[in-house]
Short mmCIF file of C-alpha atoms in Angstrom, two decimals:
data_model
loop_
_atom_site.label_atom_id
_atom_site.label_comp_id
_atom_site.label_asym_id
_atom_site.label_seq_id
_atom_site.Cartn_x
_atom_site.Cartn_y
_atom_site.Cartn_z
CA MET A 145 101.66 80.46 108.07
CA ARG A 146 99.75 78.88 110.96
CA GLU A 147 101.21 75.94 112.84
CA PRO A 148 99.21 72.72 112.36
CA ALA A 149 97.07 72.01 115.42
CA PHE A 150 98.22 68.36 115.52
CA TRP A 151 101.76 69.53 116.41
CA TRP A 152 100.55 70.32 119.91
CA ARG A 153 98.56 67.13 120.52
CA GLU A 154 99.45 63.48 121.00
CA ALA A 155 101.12 62.18 117.84
CA GLY A 156 98.42 60.81 115.54
CA VAL A 157 97.81 59.84 111.94
CA ALA A 158 99.06 63.10 110.42
CA ALA A 159 102.33 62.96 112.35
CA GLY A 160 102.79 59.33 111.36
CA LEU A 161 102.29 60.06 107.67
CA LEU A 162 104.89 62.83 107.84
CA ALA A 163 107.40 60.77 109.84
CA PRO A 164 109.67 59.93 106.84
CA LEU A 165 110.02 63.63 105.97
CA ALA A 166 110.62 64.42 109.63
CA THR A 167 113.41 61.84 109.75
CA LEU A 168 115.17 63.43 106.77
CA TYR A 169 114.70 66.93 108.20
CA GLY A 170 116.04 65.76 111.56
CA ILE A 171 119.17 64.22 110.03
CA THR A 172 119.94 67.45 108.20
CA ALA A 173 119.23 69.60 111.26
CA ALA A 174 121.40 67.40 113.50
CA ARG A 175 124.31 67.68 111.06
CA ARG A 176 123.96 71.45 111.04
CA LEU A 177 123.96 71.56 114.84
CA ALA A 178 127.20 69.59 114.91
CA SER A 179 128.98 72.08 112.61
CA GLN A 180 131.66 74.37 113.99
CA GLY A 181 130.85 78.05 113.61
CA TRP A 182 132.96 81.18 113.23
CA CYS A 183 134.23 82.54 116.56
CA ALA A 184 133.56 86.21 117.29
CA ASP A 185 136.01 88.48 119.08
CA VAL A 186 133.57 88.93 121.97
CA PRO A 187 131.39 86.50 123.97
CA VAL A 188 128.19 85.39 122.24
CA VAL A 189 125.04 84.59 124.24
CA CYS A 190 122.31 82.84 122.23
CA ILE A 191 118.65 82.57 123.23
CA GLY A 192 116.61 80.08 121.22
CA ASN A 193 113.83 77.57 121.57
CA PRO A 194 113.66 73.92 120.52
CA THR A 195 110.32 74.30 118.75
CA ILE A 196 108.63 76.52 116.22
CA GLY A 197 106.44 79.18 117.83
CA GLY A 198 106.64 81.71 120.63
CA ALA A 199 108.16 80.69 123.94
CA GLY A 200 109.47 83.92 125.46
CA LYS A 201 112.80 84.38 123.66
CA THR A 202 112.48 88.13 123.22
CA PRO A 203 111.49 88.88 126.85
CA LEU A 204 114.41 86.71 128.00
CA ALA A 205 116.77 88.51 125.63
CA LEU A 206 115.67 91.81 127.17
CA ALA A 207 116.21 90.40 130.68
CA VAL A 208 119.70 89.21 129.71
CA VAL A 209 120.56 92.64 128.31
CA ARG A 210 119.44 94.25 131.56
CA MET A 211 121.57 91.88 133.66
CA LEU A 212 124.62 92.44 131.48
CA SER A 213 124.18 96.20 131.57
CA GLU A 214 123.85 96.13 135.36
CA ALA A 215 127.17 94.26 135.47
CA GLY A 216 128.89 96.97 133.43
CA GLU A 217 128.90 95.05 130.14
CA ARG A 218 128.12 96.54 126.71
CA PRO A 219 125.53 94.21 125.15
CA VAL A 220 124.51 94.52 121.51
CA LEU A 221 121.56 92.48 120.27
CA LEU A 222 121.66 90.45 117.04
CA SER A 223 118.47 89.41 115.23
CA ARG A 224 117.68 87.90 111.86
CA GLY A 225 114.83 90.39 111.54
CA TYR A 226 112.16 87.88 110.59
CA GLY A 227 109.37 89.52 108.61
CA GLY A 228 111.49 92.47 107.48
CA LYS A 229 112.84 93.14 104.00
CA VAL A 230 116.27 94.42 105.05
CA SER A 231 118.95 91.73 104.76
CA GLY A 232 121.55 93.80 106.62
CA PRO A 233 123.69 93.99 108.50
CA VAL A 234 122.12 97.22 109.66
CA GLN A 235 121.66 98.83 113.07
CA VAL A 236 118.01 99.42 113.91
CA ASP A 237 117.05 103.10 113.96
CA LEU A 238 113.75 103.60 115.76
CA THR A 239 113.26 107.00 114.09
CA ARG A 240 113.14 105.55 110.57
CA HIS A 241 112.85 101.76 110.59
CA ARG A 242 109.48 100.01 110.59
CA ALA A 243 108.52 96.36 111.05
CA ALA A 244 108.29 96.00 107.28
CA ASP A 245 111.99 96.90 107.17
CA VAL A 246 113.52 95.02 110.09
CA GLY A 247 110.76 92.88 111.62
CA ASP A 248 108.76 93.44 114.79
CA GLU A 249 111.09 91.94 117.42
CA PRO A 250 114.09 94.17 116.59
CA LEU A 251 111.93 97.25 117.18
CA LEU A 252 111.27 96.04 120.73
CA LEU A 253 114.90 95.02 121.28
CA ALA A 254 116.27 98.33 120.06
CA ARG A 255 114.49 100.13 122.89
CA ALA A 256 116.80 98.34 125.33
CA ALA A 257 120.18 98.22 123.56
CA PRO A 258 121.80 98.70 120.15
CA THR A 259 120.36 96.08 117.80
CA ILE A 260 121.79 94.70 114.59
CA VAL A 261 119.60 92.99 112.00
CA ALA A 262 121.35 90.60 109.64
CA ARG A 263 120.33 87.52 107.69
CA GLY A 264 123.95 86.36 107.88
CA ARG A 265 124.86 85.73 111.52
CA VAL A 266 128.63 86.14 111.00
CA ALA A 267 128.23 89.45 109.18
CA GLY A 268 125.84 90.53 111.92
CA ALA A 269 128.32 89.61 114.65
CA LYS A 270 131.05 91.62 112.94
CA ALA A 271 128.71 94.59 112.68
CA ALA A 272 127.82 94.23 116.37
CA VAL A 273 131.51 94.35 117.32
CA SER A 274 131.94 97.44 115.13
CA ALA A 275 128.98 98.98 116.97
CA GLY A 276 130.87 98.57 120.26
CA ALA A 277 129.61 95.24 121.54
CA GLY A 278 131.31 93.81 124.59
CA VAL A 279 128.85 90.91 124.47
CA ILE A 280 126.60 89.84 121.60
CA VAL A 281 123.11 88.67 122.58
CA MET A 282 121.38 86.66 119.86
CA ASP A 283 117.59 86.60 119.81
CA ASP A 284 117.09 83.22 118.07
CA GLY A 285 119.68 81.44 115.92
CA PHE A 286 120.30 78.47 118.23
CA GLN A 287 119.94 75.98 115.35
CA ASN A 288 122.05 78.09 112.97
CA PRO A 289 125.66 76.79 113.06
CA SER A 290 127.41 79.66 111.28
CA LEU A 291 128.29 81.60 114.46
CA ALA A 292 129.82 79.88 117.50
CA LYS A 293 127.97 80.45 120.76
CA ASP A 294 129.54 80.70 124.21
CA PHE A 295 126.34 80.44 126.25
CA SER A 296 123.25 78.89 124.66
CA ILE A 297 119.90 79.08 126.44
CA LEU A 298 116.84 77.10 125.35
CA VAL A 299 113.46 78.62 126.21
CA VAL A 300 110.34 76.44 126.45
CA ASP A 301 106.75 77.51 126.97
CA ALA A 302 105.43 75.49 129.90
CA ARG A 303 101.88 75.23 128.58
CA ARG A 304 102.75 73.92 125.12
CA GLY A 305 106.05 72.23 125.99
CA ILE A 306 107.53 70.30 123.08
CA GLY A 307 104.12 69.46 121.61
CA ASN A 308 103.89 65.95 120.21
CA GLY A 309 107.68 65.60 120.47
CA LYS A 310 108.12 65.14 116.71
CA ILE A 311 110.39 66.98 114.29
CA ILE A 312 109.17 69.31 111.52
CA PRO A 313 106.94 68.65 109.57
CA ALA A 314 105.49 65.92 111.82
CA GLY A 315 105.77 68.16 114.90
CA PRO A 316 107.14 71.47 116.15
CA LEU A 317 110.74 70.46 117.01
CA ARG A 318 113.35 72.31 114.95
CA ALA A 319 115.87 69.48 115.33
CA PRO A 320 116.16 66.20 117.27
CA LEU A 321 115.59 67.04 120.92
CA ALA A 322 118.60 65.14 122.29
CA GLU A 323 120.98 66.95 119.92
CA GLN A 324 119.49 70.32 120.86
CA ILE A 325 119.81 69.61 124.57
CA ALA A 326 123.41 68.51 124.08
CA ARG A 327 124.26 71.89 122.51
CA ALA A 328 122.54 73.93 125.23
CA ASP A 329 124.05 75.35 128.43
CA ALA A 330 120.84 76.22 130.28
CA LEU A 331 117.08 75.78 130.06
CA VAL A 332 114.43 78.36 130.93
CA VAL A 333 110.82 77.13 131.22
CA VAL A 334 108.21 79.89 131.16
CA GLY A 335 104.80 79.33 132.72
CA GLU A 336 102.91 77.73 135.59
CA LEU A 337 104.67 75.44 138.07
CA GLY A 338 102.60 72.33 137.28
CA ASP A 339 103.19 72.75 133.55
CA ILE A 340 106.91 73.32 134.15
CA GLN A 341 107.23 70.02 136.02
CA THR A 342 105.50 68.23 133.13
CA VAL A 343 107.89 69.79 130.60
CA LEU A 344 110.97 68.88 132.62
CA GLY A 345 109.72 65.32 132.88
CA ARG A 346 109.66 65.02 129.08
CA MET A 347 113.10 66.49 128.41
CA PRO A 348 116.45 64.74 129.00
CA THR A 349 117.94 67.72 130.82
CA GLN A 350 119.82 66.10 133.69
CA HIS A 351 123.08 67.94 132.95
CA LEU A 352 121.41 71.29 132.25
CA PRO A 353 120.76 73.94 134.87
CA ALA A 354 117.01 74.63 134.58
CA PHE A 355 115.34 77.88 135.59
CA ARG A 356 111.67 78.65 136.10
CA ALA A 357 110.27 81.93 134.81
CA SER A 358 106.99 83.71 134.20
CA LEU A 359 105.77 86.56 132.04
CA ALA A 360 104.46 89.36 134.25
CA PRO A 361 101.96 91.71 132.59
CA ASP A 362 102.27 95.44 133.21
CA GLU A 363 100.32 96.24 136.39
CA ASN A 364 99.13 99.66 135.17
CA PHE A 365 97.74 98.17 131.96
CA ILE A 366 95.88 95.45 133.86
CA ALA A 367 94.53 97.91 136.43
CA ALA A 368 93.32 100.30 133.73
CA LEU A 369 91.35 97.57 131.93
CA ALA A 370 90.21 95.47 134.90
CA GLY A 371 86.51 94.73 134.51
CA LYS A 372 86.42 96.32 131.04
CA ARG A 373 85.25 94.46 127.93
CA VAL A 374 87.90 94.07 125.26
CA LEU A 375 88.40 92.67 121.78
CA ALA A 376 91.79 90.99 122.02
CA PHE A 377 93.79 90.26 118.89
CA ALA A 378 97.28 88.91 118.31
CA GLY A 379 99.52 87.53 115.58
CA ILE A 380 102.14 85.79 117.70
CA GLY A 381 103.32 82.22 118.23
CA ASP A 382 100.64 81.47 120.82
CA PRO A 383 97.78 84.02 120.83
CA GLU A 384 95.87 81.97 123.43
CA LYS A 385 98.58 82.74 125.98
CA PHE A 386 97.95 86.46 125.48
CA PHE A 387 94.18 86.04 125.78
CA ALA A 388 94.62 84.01 128.98
CA THR A 389 96.88 86.69 130.46
CA LEU A 390 94.14 89.27 129.97
CA ARG A 391 91.50 87.02 131.52
CA ASN A 392 93.73 86.18 134.48
CA GLY A 393 94.13 89.89 135.10
CA GLY A 394 90.39 90.36 135.49
CA ILE A 395 89.82 91.80 132.03
CA VAL A 396 86.64 90.68 130.27
CA VAL A 397 87.71 89.24 126.92
CA ALA A 398 84.46 89.59 124.99
CA GLY A 399 86.01 88.68 121.66
CA THR A 400 89.26 87.37 120.21
CA ARG A 401 90.99 87.32 116.82
CA ALA A 402 94.03 85.07 116.40
CA PHE A 403 96.35 85.59 113.45
CA ALA A 404 99.43 83.69 112.29
CA ASP A 405 102.77 84.47 113.92
CA HIS A 406 104.30 87.73 112.58
CA HIS A 407 101.06 88.44 110.69
CA ARG A 408 101.31 91.60 108.61
CA TYR A 409 98.05 93.46 109.14
CA THR A 410 96.13 94.74 106.13
CA ARG A 411 93.71 97.61 105.74
CA ALA A 412 90.88 95.06 105.68
CA ASP A 413 92.09 93.54 108.98
CA ALA A 414 92.21 96.97 110.57
CA GLU A 415 88.78 97.97 109.35
CA ALA A 416 87.23 94.69 110.51
CA LEU A 417 88.76 94.95 113.99
CA CYS A 418 87.78 98.59 114.44
CA GLU A 419 84.26 97.93 113.17
CA HIS A 420 83.82 94.95 115.51
CA ALA A 421 85.08 96.91 118.51
CA GLY A 422 82.90 99.91 117.67
CA ARG A 423 79.78 97.83 117.10
CA GLU A 424 80.02 96.12 120.49
CA SER A 425 81.64 99.00 122.42
CA LEU A 426 84.82 97.02 123.08
CA ILE A 427 88.33 98.23 123.82
CA LEU A 428 90.96 96.89 121.43
CA ALA A 429 93.87 95.12 123.14
CA THR A 430 96.95 93.52 121.59
CA THR A 431 100.60 92.67 122.22
CA GLU A 432 103.64 94.92 121.93
CA LYS A 433 104.88 92.89 118.96
CA ASP A 434 101.61 93.42 117.12
CA ALA A 435 101.65 97.11 117.97
CA ALA A 436 105.20 97.41 116.61
CA ARG A 437 104.07 95.80 113.34
CA MET A 438 101.36 98.44 112.86
CA GLN A 439 103.47 101.54 113.52
CA GLY A 440 104.16 103.82 110.59
CA ASP A 441 101.59 102.23 108.27
CA ASP A 442 99.01 104.81 107.19
CA ALA A 443 96.51 102.06 106.33
CA LEU A 444 96.62 100.92 109.97
CA ALA A 445 96.70 104.34 111.60
CA GLU A 446 93.25 104.09 113.23
CA LEU A 447 93.84 100.58 114.56
CA SER A 448 97.29 101.55 115.84
CA ALA A 449 95.86 104.58 117.64
CA ARG A 450 92.94 102.68 119.20
CA ALA A 451 94.65 99.45 120.23
CA ARG A 452 96.22 99.23 123.67
CA ALA A 453 99.40 97.13 123.80
CA LEU A 454 100.20 95.01 126.85
CA PRO A 455 103.84 95.18 127.99
CA VAL A 456 105.19 92.02 129.64
CA THR A 457 108.38 91.37 131.58
CA LEU A 458 110.08 88.01 132.05
CA VAL A 459 110.65 87.27 135.74
CA LEU A 460 113.12 84.53 136.69
CA GLU A 461 112.39 82.68 139.92
CA ASP A 462 116.14 82.43 140.62
CA GLU A 463 117.45 85.52 138.88
CA ALA A 464 120.55 85.66 141.07
CA GLY A 465 121.52 82.11 140.11
CA PHE A 466 120.85 82.73 136.44
CA LYS A 467 122.81 85.98 136.45
CA THR A 468 125.77 84.31 138.16
CA LEU A 469 125.83 81.59 135.49
CA LEU A 470 125.48 84.17 132.71
CA LEU A 471 128.39 86.29 133.93
CA GLU A 472 130.57 83.22 134.55
CA LYS A 473 130.00 82.06 130.97
CA VAL A 474 130.74 85.53 129.60
CA GLU A 475 133.97 85.78 131.58
CA GLN A 476 135.03 82.27 130.54
CA ALA A 477 134.32 83.12 126.90
CA ARG A 478 136.34 86.33 127.18
CA SER A 479 139.29 84.31 128.47
CA ASP A 480 138.92 81.90 125.54
CA VAL A 481 138.91 84.82 123.09
CA GLY A 482 142.10 86.11 124.70
CA ARG A 483 143.79 82.73 124.34
CA ARG A 484 142.79 82.48 120.67
CA SER A 485 144.22 85.93 119.95
CA ARG A 486 147.56 84.98 121.54
CA ASN A 487 147.94 81.73 119.58
#
Protein backbone atom coordinates (compact mmCIF):
# COMPACT_ATOMS: atom_id res chain seq x y z
CA MET A 1 0.00 0.00 0.00
CA ARG A 2 1.30 3.45 -0.94
CA GLU A 3 1.08 6.31 1.53
CA PRO A 4 -1.29 9.08 0.40
CA ALA A 5 0.66 12.04 -0.96
CA PHE A 6 -1.40 14.50 1.11
CA TRP A 7 0.11 13.05 4.31
CA TRP A 8 3.35 14.85 3.51
CA ARG A 9 1.86 18.22 2.56
CA GLU A 10 0.08 20.99 4.45
CA ALA A 11 -3.17 19.63 5.87
CA GLY A 12 -5.92 20.16 3.29
CA VAL A 13 -9.40 18.99 2.39
CA ALA A 14 -8.62 15.27 2.47
CA ALA A 15 -7.06 15.49 5.93
CA GLY A 16 -10.02 17.51 7.16
CA LEU A 17 -12.54 14.98 5.91
CA LEU A 18 -10.66 12.18 7.68
CA ALA A 19 -10.22 14.13 10.93
CA PRO A 20 -13.05 12.33 12.82
CA LEU A 21 -11.52 8.92 12.05
CA ALA A 22 -8.10 10.26 13.00
CA THR A 23 -9.46 11.42 16.35
CA LEU A 24 -10.84 7.96 17.12
CA TYR A 25 -7.61 6.29 15.99
CA GLY A 26 -5.58 8.71 18.11
CA ILE A 27 -7.63 8.02 21.24
CA THR A 28 -7.13 4.28 20.83
CA ALA A 29 -3.42 4.65 20.08
CA ALA A 30 -2.89 6.94 23.09
CA ARG A 31 -4.57 4.43 25.39
CA ARG A 32 -2.33 1.67 24.06
CA LEU A 33 0.76 3.79 24.64
CA ALA A 34 -0.26 4.32 28.25
CA SER A 35 -0.55 0.56 28.92
CA GLN A 36 2.01 -1.19 31.09
CA GLY A 37 3.89 -3.95 29.29
CA TRP A 38 5.53 -7.17 30.41
CA CYS A 39 9.05 -6.67 31.80
CA ALA A 40 11.81 -8.81 30.30
CA ASP A 41 14.68 -10.24 32.33
CA VAL A 42 17.18 -8.15 30.36
CA PRO A 43 17.26 -4.49 29.24
CA VAL A 44 15.11 -3.67 26.20
CA VAL A 45 16.13 -0.95 23.75
CA CYS A 46 13.39 0.05 21.29
CA ILE A 47 13.91 1.96 18.04
CA GLY A 48 10.75 3.31 16.43
CA ASN A 49 9.43 6.26 14.50
CA PRO A 50 6.40 8.46 15.14
CA THR A 51 5.12 8.17 11.57
CA ILE A 52 4.37 5.55 8.97
CA GLY A 53 7.19 5.14 6.45
CA GLY A 54 10.94 4.80 6.42
CA ALA A 55 13.03 7.01 8.67
CA GLY A 56 16.22 5.05 9.31
CA LYS A 57 15.17 2.64 12.07
CA THR A 58 17.05 -0.35 10.70
CA PRO A 59 20.37 1.49 10.15
CA LEU A 60 20.08 2.90 13.68
CA ALA A 61 19.34 -0.56 15.07
CA LEU A 62 22.51 -1.82 13.40
CA ALA A 63 24.50 1.11 14.85
CA VAL A 64 23.11 0.37 18.33
CA VAL A 65 24.07 -3.29 18.02
CA ARG A 66 27.61 -2.28 17.05
CA MET A 67 27.93 0.06 20.03
CA LEU A 68 26.61 -2.55 22.44
CA SER A 69 28.93 -5.21 21.05
CA GLU A 70 31.91 -2.85 21.36
CA ALA A 71 30.97 -2.40 25.03
CA GLY A 72 31.02 -6.16 25.63
CA GLU A 73 27.24 -6.61 25.61
CA ARG A 74 25.37 -9.48 23.93
CA PRO A 75 22.64 -7.83 21.82
CA VAL A 76 19.89 -9.86 20.19
CA LEU A 77 17.58 -8.14 17.72
CA LEU A 78 13.79 -8.50 17.83
CA SER A 79 11.62 -7.78 14.78
CA ARG A 80 7.99 -8.35 13.88
CA GLY A 81 9.14 -9.54 10.47
CA TYR A 82 6.79 -7.37 8.44
CA GLY A 83 6.10 -8.90 5.03
CA GLY A 84 7.04 -12.43 6.08
CA LYS A 85 4.70 -15.37 6.64
CA VAL A 86 6.42 -16.79 9.73
CA SER A 87 4.65 -15.75 12.94
CA GLY A 88 7.47 -17.03 15.16
CA PRO A 89 9.15 -16.74 17.46
CA VAL A 90 11.97 -18.03 15.29
CA GLN A 91 15.64 -17.13 14.99
CA VAL A 92 16.56 -15.97 11.49
CA ASP A 93 18.78 -18.42 9.62
CA LEU A 94 20.40 -16.75 6.63
CA THR A 95 21.10 -20.12 5.01
CA ARG A 96 17.41 -21.04 4.71
CA HIS A 97 15.14 -18.08 5.43
CA ARG A 98 13.99 -15.72 2.69
CA ALA A 99 12.14 -12.40 2.81
CA ALA A 100 8.90 -14.24 2.08
CA ASP A 101 9.47 -16.12 5.35
CA VAL A 102 10.72 -13.48 7.77
CA GLY A 103 10.57 -10.12 5.95
CA ASP A 104 13.38 -8.10 4.41
CA GLU A 105 14.65 -6.16 7.44
CA PRO A 106 15.42 -9.24 9.58
CA LEU A 107 17.67 -10.56 6.80
CA LEU A 108 19.76 -7.39 7.07
CA LEU A 109 19.71 -7.42 10.88
CA ALA A 110 20.76 -11.04 11.12
CA ARG A 111 24.05 -10.23 9.40
CA ALA A 112 25.00 -8.17 12.46
CA ALA A 113 23.62 -10.14 15.42
CA PRO A 114 21.22 -12.98 16.29
CA THR A 115 17.73 -11.91 15.23
CA ILE A 116 14.38 -13.17 16.44
CA VAL A 117 11.22 -12.70 14.39
CA ALA A 118 7.95 -12.80 16.30
CA ARG A 119 4.51 -11.29 15.83
CA GLY A 120 4.08 -11.41 19.62
CA ARG A 121 6.64 -9.11 21.23
CA VAL A 122 6.59 -10.88 24.62
CA ALA A 123 7.11 -14.31 23.08
CA GLY A 124 9.87 -12.81 20.96
CA ALA A 125 11.57 -11.30 24.00
CA LYS A 126 11.50 -14.64 25.80
CA ALA A 127 13.00 -16.32 22.74
CA ALA A 128 15.71 -13.64 22.59
CA VAL A 129 16.65 -14.31 26.22
CA SER A 130 16.77 -18.04 25.46
CA ALA A 131 19.08 -17.23 22.54
CA GLY A 132 21.52 -15.59 24.97
CA ALA A 133 20.50 -11.95 24.85
CA GLY A 134 22.14 -9.64 27.34
CA VAL A 135 20.22 -6.76 25.74
CA ILE A 136 17.22 -6.92 23.42
CA VAL A 137 17.19 -4.39 20.57
CA MET A 138 13.75 -3.92 19.02
CA ASP A 139 13.56 -2.74 15.42
CA ASP A 140 10.13 -1.04 15.56
CA GLY A 141 7.43 -1.73 18.14
CA PHE A 142 7.50 1.66 19.88
CA GLN A 143 3.70 1.98 19.73
CA ASN A 144 3.13 -1.64 20.80
CA PRO A 145 2.53 -1.71 24.59
CA SER A 146 2.89 -5.45 25.22
CA LEU A 147 6.62 -5.35 26.05
CA ALA A 148 8.06 -2.75 28.45
CA LYS A 149 10.96 -0.73 27.06
CA ASP A 150 13.91 0.59 29.05
CA PHE A 151 15.29 2.96 26.40
CA SER A 152 13.00 4.16 23.61
CA ILE A 153 14.42 6.06 20.66
CA LEU A 154 12.27 7.87 18.10
CA VAL A 155 13.77 8.27 14.62
CA VAL A 156 12.55 11.00 12.27
CA ASP A 157 13.50 11.61 8.66
CA ALA A 158 14.59 15.23 8.41
CA ARG A 159 13.26 15.75 4.88
CA ARG A 160 9.74 14.48 5.50
CA GLY A 161 9.53 15.24 9.22
CA ILE A 162 6.08 14.56 10.67
CA GLY A 163 4.30 15.39 7.41
CA ASN A 164 1.07 17.30 7.89
CA GLY A 165 1.18 16.55 11.63
CA LYS A 166 -2.08 14.59 11.57
CA ILE A 167 -2.85 11.10 12.85
CA ILE A 168 -3.69 8.11 10.63
CA PRO A 169 -5.72 8.16 8.37
CA ALA A 170 -5.61 11.98 8.07
CA GLY A 171 -1.79 11.98 8.24
CA PRO A 172 1.24 9.78 8.88
CA LEU A 173 1.43 9.93 12.71
CA ARG A 174 0.98 6.54 14.37
CA ALA A 175 -0.34 8.12 17.57
CA PRO A 176 -0.75 11.64 19.02
CA LEU A 177 2.66 13.29 18.85
CA ALA A 178 2.70 14.60 22.43
CA GLU A 179 1.97 11.12 23.83
CA GLN A 180 4.69 9.58 21.69
CA ILE A 181 7.24 12.17 22.77
CA ALA A 182 6.30 11.61 26.41
CA ARG A 183 7.10 7.89 26.08
CA ALA A 184 10.45 8.45 24.33
CA ASP A 185 13.90 8.77 25.91
CA ALA A 186 15.80 10.17 22.92
CA LEU A 187 15.24 11.53 19.43
CA VAL A 188 17.41 10.89 16.37
CA VAL A 189 16.79 13.09 13.31
CA VAL A 190 18.32 11.78 10.09
CA GLY A 191 19.13 14.16 7.24
CA GLU A 192 20.40 17.61 6.33
CA LEU A 193 21.06 20.23 9.00
CA GLY A 194 18.50 22.76 7.73
CA ASP A 195 15.79 20.10 7.58
CA ILE A 196 16.73 18.87 11.06
CA GLN A 197 16.25 22.35 12.53
CA THR A 198 12.81 22.56 10.90
CA VAL A 199 11.80 19.18 12.35
CA LEU A 200 12.97 20.09 15.85
CA GLY A 201 11.00 23.32 15.64
CA ARG A 202 7.78 21.36 15.05
CA MET A 203 8.24 18.81 17.83
CA PRO A 204 7.76 19.45 21.58
CA THR A 205 11.04 17.78 22.50
CA GLN A 206 12.43 20.10 25.17
CA HIS A 207 13.04 17.27 27.66
CA LEU A 208 14.44 14.86 25.09
CA PRO A 209 18.11 14.57 24.19
CA ALA A 210 18.17 15.03 20.40
CA PHE A 211 20.88 13.67 18.12
CA ARG A 212 21.63 14.52 14.50
CA ALA A 213 22.52 11.72 12.10
CA SER A 214 23.00 11.03 8.41
CA LEU A 215 22.95 8.00 6.15
CA ALA A 216 26.35 7.57 4.53
CA PRO A 217 26.36 5.60 1.26
CA ASP A 218 29.10 3.05 0.67
CA GLU A 219 32.07 4.88 -0.89
CA ASN A 220 33.10 1.96 -3.11
CA PHE A 221 29.60 1.65 -4.56
CA ILE A 222 29.43 5.38 -5.30
CA ALA A 223 32.92 5.42 -6.82
CA ALA A 224 32.16 2.43 -9.04
CA LEU A 225 29.02 4.05 -10.49
CA ALA A 226 30.10 7.70 -10.53
CA GLY A 227 29.23 9.17 -13.92
CA LYS A 228 27.41 6.00 -14.98
CA ARG A 229 23.77 5.96 -16.11
CA VAL A 230 21.48 3.89 -13.92
CA LEU A 231 17.87 2.78 -13.63
CA ALA A 232 17.17 3.15 -9.93
CA PHE A 233 14.28 1.27 -8.33
CA ALA A 234 13.12 0.89 -4.75
CA GLY A 235 10.18 -0.34 -2.69
CA ILE A 236 10.91 1.40 0.60
CA GLY A 237 9.23 4.04 2.74
CA ASP A 238 10.76 6.93 0.81
CA PRO A 239 12.22 5.89 -2.58
CA GLU A 240 13.01 9.52 -3.44
CA LYS A 241 15.59 9.59 -0.65
CA PHE A 242 17.41 6.68 -2.31
CA PHE A 243 17.27 8.33 -5.74
CA ALA A 244 18.62 11.58 -4.27
CA THR A 245 21.49 9.72 -2.60
CA LEU A 246 22.56 8.33 -5.95
CA ARG A 247 22.37 11.74 -7.63
CA ASN A 248 24.30 13.40 -4.81
CA GLY A 249 27.03 10.83 -5.30
CA GLY A 250 27.51 11.86 -8.92
CA ILE A 251 25.59 8.94 -10.40
CA VAL A 252 23.41 9.74 -13.41
CA VAL A 253 19.90 8.56 -12.55
CA ALA A 254 18.47 8.17 -16.04
CA GLY A 255 15.30 6.46 -14.87
CA THR A 256 13.46 5.61 -11.67
CA ARG A 257 10.78 3.16 -10.56
CA ALA A 258 9.19 3.68 -7.14
CA PHE A 259 7.22 0.87 -5.54
CA ALA A 260 5.24 0.68 -2.30
CA ASP A 261 7.12 0.01 0.94
CA HIS A 262 8.05 -3.70 1.32
CA HIS A 263 6.87 -4.33 -2.26
CA ARG A 264 7.11 -8.00 -3.19
CA TYR A 265 8.54 -8.10 -6.69
CA THR A 266 6.85 -10.22 -9.34
CA ARG A 267 8.18 -11.87 -12.46
CA ALA A 268 6.52 -9.10 -14.49
CA ASP A 269 8.27 -6.42 -12.41
CA ALA A 270 11.61 -8.13 -12.94
CA GLU A 271 11.13 -8.53 -16.67
CA ALA A 272 10.04 -4.91 -17.09
CA LEU A 273 13.03 -3.56 -15.14
CA CYS A 274 15.54 -5.75 -16.96
CA GLU A 275 14.02 -4.91 -20.34
CA HIS A 276 14.08 -1.16 -19.59
CA ALA A 277 17.70 -1.30 -18.43
CA GLY A 278 18.76 -3.38 -21.43
CA ARG A 279 16.96 -1.18 -23.94
CA GLU A 280 18.65 2.00 -22.72
CA SER A 281 21.97 0.45 -21.62
CA LEU A 282 21.41 1.34 -17.98
CA ILE A 283 22.83 -0.21 -14.83
CA LEU A 284 20.20 -1.40 -12.36
CA ALA A 285 20.60 0.04 -8.85
CA THR A 286 18.50 -0.60 -5.75
CA THR A 287 18.60 -0.71 -1.95
CA GLU A 288 19.82 -3.51 0.30
CA LYS A 289 16.26 -4.07 1.54
CA ASP A 290 15.01 -4.54 -2.01
CA ALA A 291 17.91 -6.85 -2.81
CA ALA A 292 17.10 -8.95 0.27
CA ARG A 293 13.49 -9.28 -0.90
CA MET A 294 14.61 -10.72 -4.25
CA GLN A 295 17.06 -13.33 -2.96
CA GLY A 296 16.10 -16.96 -3.37
CA ASP A 297 13.22 -16.32 -5.77
CA ASP A 298 13.83 -18.09 -9.08
CA ALA A 299 11.41 -15.75 -10.87
CA LEU A 300 13.64 -12.81 -9.88
CA ALA A 301 17.00 -14.47 -10.45
CA GLU A 302 18.04 -12.29 -13.40
CA LEU A 303 17.02 -9.05 -11.70
CA SER A 304 18.73 -10.09 -8.47
CA ALA A 305 21.94 -10.91 -10.34
CA ARG A 306 21.97 -7.67 -12.36
CA ALA A 307 20.89 -5.16 -9.72
CA ARG A 308 23.56 -3.48 -7.62
CA ALA A 309 22.51 -2.79 -4.02
CA LEU A 310 23.70 0.33 -2.21
CA PRO A 311 24.82 -0.26 1.40
CA VAL A 312 24.28 2.67 3.77
CA THR A 313 25.55 3.30 7.30
CA LEU A 314 23.96 5.58 9.87
CA VAL A 315 26.48 8.11 11.21
CA LEU A 316 25.67 9.97 14.42
CA GLU A 317 27.13 13.46 14.74
CA ASP A 318 27.66 12.90 18.48
CA GLU A 319 28.15 9.16 18.64
CA ALA A 320 30.08 9.37 21.90
CA GLY A 321 27.22 11.20 23.61
CA PHE A 322 24.64 8.81 22.21
CA LYS A 323 26.65 5.76 23.22
CA THR A 324 27.12 7.10 26.76
CA LEU A 325 23.35 7.59 27.10
CA LEU A 326 22.66 4.14 25.64
CA LEU A 327 25.01 2.35 28.04
CA GLU A 328 23.72 4.36 31.02
CA LYS A 329 20.14 3.34 30.21
CA VAL A 330 21.16 -0.30 29.78
CA GLU A 331 22.99 -0.34 33.11
CA GLN A 332 20.08 1.39 34.88
CA ALA A 333 17.66 -1.14 33.39
CA ARG A 334 19.88 -4.02 34.51
CA SER A 335 19.79 -2.66 38.05
CA ASP A 336 15.98 -2.42 37.87
CA VAL A 337 15.78 -6.04 36.69
CA GLY A 338 17.94 -7.06 39.64
CA ARG A 339 15.68 -5.24 42.09
CA ARG A 340 12.56 -6.87 40.61
CA SER A 341 14.10 -10.34 40.95
CA ARG A 342 14.90 -9.72 44.63
CA ASN A 343 11.40 -8.51 45.53
